[in-house]
Coordinates of C-alpha atoms and ligand atoms in Angstrom, one line a residue:
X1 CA 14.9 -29.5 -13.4
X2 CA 11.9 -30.9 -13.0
X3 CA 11.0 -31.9 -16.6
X4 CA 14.2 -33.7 -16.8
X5 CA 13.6 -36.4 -13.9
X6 CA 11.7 -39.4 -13.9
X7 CA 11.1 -42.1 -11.4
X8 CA 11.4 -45.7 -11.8
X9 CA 11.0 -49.3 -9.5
X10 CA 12.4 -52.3 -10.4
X11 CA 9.2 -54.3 -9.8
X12 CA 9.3 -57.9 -7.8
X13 CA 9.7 -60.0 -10.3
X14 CA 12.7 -58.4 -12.3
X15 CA 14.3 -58.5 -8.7
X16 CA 13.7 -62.2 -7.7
X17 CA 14.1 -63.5 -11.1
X18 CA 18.1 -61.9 -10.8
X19 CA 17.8 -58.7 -13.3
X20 CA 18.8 -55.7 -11.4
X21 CA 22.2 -55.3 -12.8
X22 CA 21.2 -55.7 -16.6
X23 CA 18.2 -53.4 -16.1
X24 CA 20.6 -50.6 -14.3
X25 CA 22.6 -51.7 -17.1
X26 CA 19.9 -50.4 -19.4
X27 CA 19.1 -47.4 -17.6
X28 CA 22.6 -45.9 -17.8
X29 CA 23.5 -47.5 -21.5
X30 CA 20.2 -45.0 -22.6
X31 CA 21.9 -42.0 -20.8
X32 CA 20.0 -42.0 -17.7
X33 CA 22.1 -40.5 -14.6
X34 CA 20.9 -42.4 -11.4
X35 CA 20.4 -39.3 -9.0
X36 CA 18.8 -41.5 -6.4
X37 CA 18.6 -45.5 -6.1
X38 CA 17.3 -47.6 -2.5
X39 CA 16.5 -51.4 -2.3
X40 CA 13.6 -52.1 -0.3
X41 CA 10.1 -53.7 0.1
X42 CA 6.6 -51.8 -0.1
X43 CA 4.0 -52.4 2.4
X44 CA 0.3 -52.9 2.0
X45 CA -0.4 -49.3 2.6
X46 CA 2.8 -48.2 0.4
X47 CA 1.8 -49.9 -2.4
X48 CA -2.3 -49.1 -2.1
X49 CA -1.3 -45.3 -1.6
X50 CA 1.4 -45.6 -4.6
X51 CA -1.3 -46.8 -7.0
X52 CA -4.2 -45.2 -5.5
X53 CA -5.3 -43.7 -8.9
X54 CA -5.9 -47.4 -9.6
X55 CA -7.9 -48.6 -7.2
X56 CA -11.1 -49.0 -8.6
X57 CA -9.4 -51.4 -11.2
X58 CA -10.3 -54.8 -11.0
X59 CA -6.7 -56.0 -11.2
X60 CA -5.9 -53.5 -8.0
X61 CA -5.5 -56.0 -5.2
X62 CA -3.8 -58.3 -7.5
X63 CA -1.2 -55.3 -8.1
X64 CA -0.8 -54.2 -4.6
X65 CA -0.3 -58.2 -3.7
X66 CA 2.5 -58.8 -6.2
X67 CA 4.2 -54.9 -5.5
X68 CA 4.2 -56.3 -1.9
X69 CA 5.5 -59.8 -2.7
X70 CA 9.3 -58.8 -2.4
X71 CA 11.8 -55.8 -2.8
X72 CA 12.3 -53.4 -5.5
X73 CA 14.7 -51.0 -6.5
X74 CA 13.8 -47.2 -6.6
X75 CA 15.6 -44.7 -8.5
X76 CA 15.1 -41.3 -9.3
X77 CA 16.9 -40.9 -13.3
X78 CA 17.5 -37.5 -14.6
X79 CA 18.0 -37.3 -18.1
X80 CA 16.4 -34.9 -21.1
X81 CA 12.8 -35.3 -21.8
X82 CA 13.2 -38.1 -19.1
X83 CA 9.6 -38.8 -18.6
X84 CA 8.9 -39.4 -22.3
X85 CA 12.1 -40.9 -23.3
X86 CA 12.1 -43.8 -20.4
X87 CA 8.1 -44.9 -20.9
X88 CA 9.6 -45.5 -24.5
X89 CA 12.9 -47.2 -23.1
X90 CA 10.6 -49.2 -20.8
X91 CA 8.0 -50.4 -23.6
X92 CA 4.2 -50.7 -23.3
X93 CA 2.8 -52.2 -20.6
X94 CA 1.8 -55.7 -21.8
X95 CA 5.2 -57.1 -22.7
X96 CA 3.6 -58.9 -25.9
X97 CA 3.0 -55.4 -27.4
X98 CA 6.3 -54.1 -26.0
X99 CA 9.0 -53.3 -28.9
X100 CA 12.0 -55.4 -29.3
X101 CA 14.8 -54.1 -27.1
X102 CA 12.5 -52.7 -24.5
X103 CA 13.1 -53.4 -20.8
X104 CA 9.7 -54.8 -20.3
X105 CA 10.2 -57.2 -23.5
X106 CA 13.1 -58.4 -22.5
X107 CA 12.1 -58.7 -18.4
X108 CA 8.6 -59.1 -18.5
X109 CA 6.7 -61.7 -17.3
X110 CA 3.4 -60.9 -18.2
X111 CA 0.8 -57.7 -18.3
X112 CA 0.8 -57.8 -14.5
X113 CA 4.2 -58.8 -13.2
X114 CA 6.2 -56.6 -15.5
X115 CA 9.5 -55.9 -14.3
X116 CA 9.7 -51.8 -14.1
X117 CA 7.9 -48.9 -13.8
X118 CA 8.1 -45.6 -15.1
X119 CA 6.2 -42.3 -14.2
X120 CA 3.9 -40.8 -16.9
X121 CA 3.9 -37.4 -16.3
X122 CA 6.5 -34.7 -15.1
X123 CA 3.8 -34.4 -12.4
X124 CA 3.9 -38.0 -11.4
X125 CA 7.7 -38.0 -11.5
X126 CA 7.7 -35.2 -8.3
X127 CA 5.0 -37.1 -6.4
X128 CA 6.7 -40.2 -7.1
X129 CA 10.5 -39.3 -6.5
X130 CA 9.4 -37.6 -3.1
X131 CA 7.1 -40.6 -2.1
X132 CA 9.9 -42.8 -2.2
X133 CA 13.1 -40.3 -1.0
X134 CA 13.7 -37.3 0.8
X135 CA 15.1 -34.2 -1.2
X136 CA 18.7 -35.2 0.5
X137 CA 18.7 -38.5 -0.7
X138 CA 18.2 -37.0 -4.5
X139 CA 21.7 -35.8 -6.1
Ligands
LIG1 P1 2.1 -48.6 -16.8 O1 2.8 -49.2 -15.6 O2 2.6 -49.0 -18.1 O3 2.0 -47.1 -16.6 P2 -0.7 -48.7 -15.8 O4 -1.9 -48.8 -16.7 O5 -0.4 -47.4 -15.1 O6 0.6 -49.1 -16.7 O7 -0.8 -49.8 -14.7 C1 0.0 -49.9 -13.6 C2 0.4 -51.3 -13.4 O8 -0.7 -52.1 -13.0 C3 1.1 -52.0 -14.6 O9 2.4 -51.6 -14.8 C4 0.9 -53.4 -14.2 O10 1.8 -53.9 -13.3 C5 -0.5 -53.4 -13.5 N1 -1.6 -53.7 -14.5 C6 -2.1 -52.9 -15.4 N2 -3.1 -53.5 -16.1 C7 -3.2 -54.7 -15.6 C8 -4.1 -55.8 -15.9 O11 -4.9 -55.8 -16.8 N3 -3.9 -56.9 -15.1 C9 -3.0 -57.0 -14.1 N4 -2.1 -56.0 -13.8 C10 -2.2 -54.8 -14.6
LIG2 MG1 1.1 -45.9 -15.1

């Protein structure tokens, strides 16, 4: 079970700038099942203990200032190979290297404010799925 779920936010930006629909849109169009899914808004201490493997980055307060800046979406997507096949689905992290079609490409803002995340490990996924939703809120 576990290799076959990955977890995702809809980041700030994608939000405010209206793509939530086309980005679920996405999700499920690449065979993703949505097995859990919350709108809501991460604190300071959220977001700092979300990317706390980041924190001695020098773009860390920057990130935890924009992840705070307004909701996101939360899923939990189960899928095969779901941790692998979404991080491609998603594209690389600076949308000008991202591939055409990607979600990031096509929401993306910039290396910073770019519109989804995905876990990158099956590892991550857990940790991240339970961070954000109790196991009676995943289906
Ligand atoms: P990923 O989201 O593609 O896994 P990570 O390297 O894990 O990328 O970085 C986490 C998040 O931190 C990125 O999605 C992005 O929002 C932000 N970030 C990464 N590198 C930079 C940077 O150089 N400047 C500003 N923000 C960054
Ligand atoms: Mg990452």
């Amino acid at each position: 079970m576990l290799t076959n779920r990955t977890f995702t936010m809809i980041k700030p930006d994608a939000v405010s700038n209206g793509h939530i629909g086309a980005i679920l849109g996405k999700i499920a169009g690449a065979g993703f099942r949505i097995v859990a899914l919350k709108m809501t808004q991460l604190t300071k201490a959220d977001a700092e203990a979300f990317y706390a493997v980041h924190s001695e980055r020098p773009f860390f307060n920057e990130l935890v200032s924009f992840m705070t800046s307004g909701p996101i979406v939360a899923a939990v997507l189960e899928k095969e190979n779901a941790v692998n096949d979404f991080r491609i689905l998603i594209g690389a992290t600076n949308p000008n290297e991202a591939a055409e079609g990607t979600i990031r490409k096509l929401f993306a803002t910039s290396m910073g404010e770019n519109a989804i995340h995905g876990s990158d490990s099956d590892e991550n996924a857990a940790l991240e799925s339970a961070f954000h939703f109790s196991a009676t809120e995943q289906f």
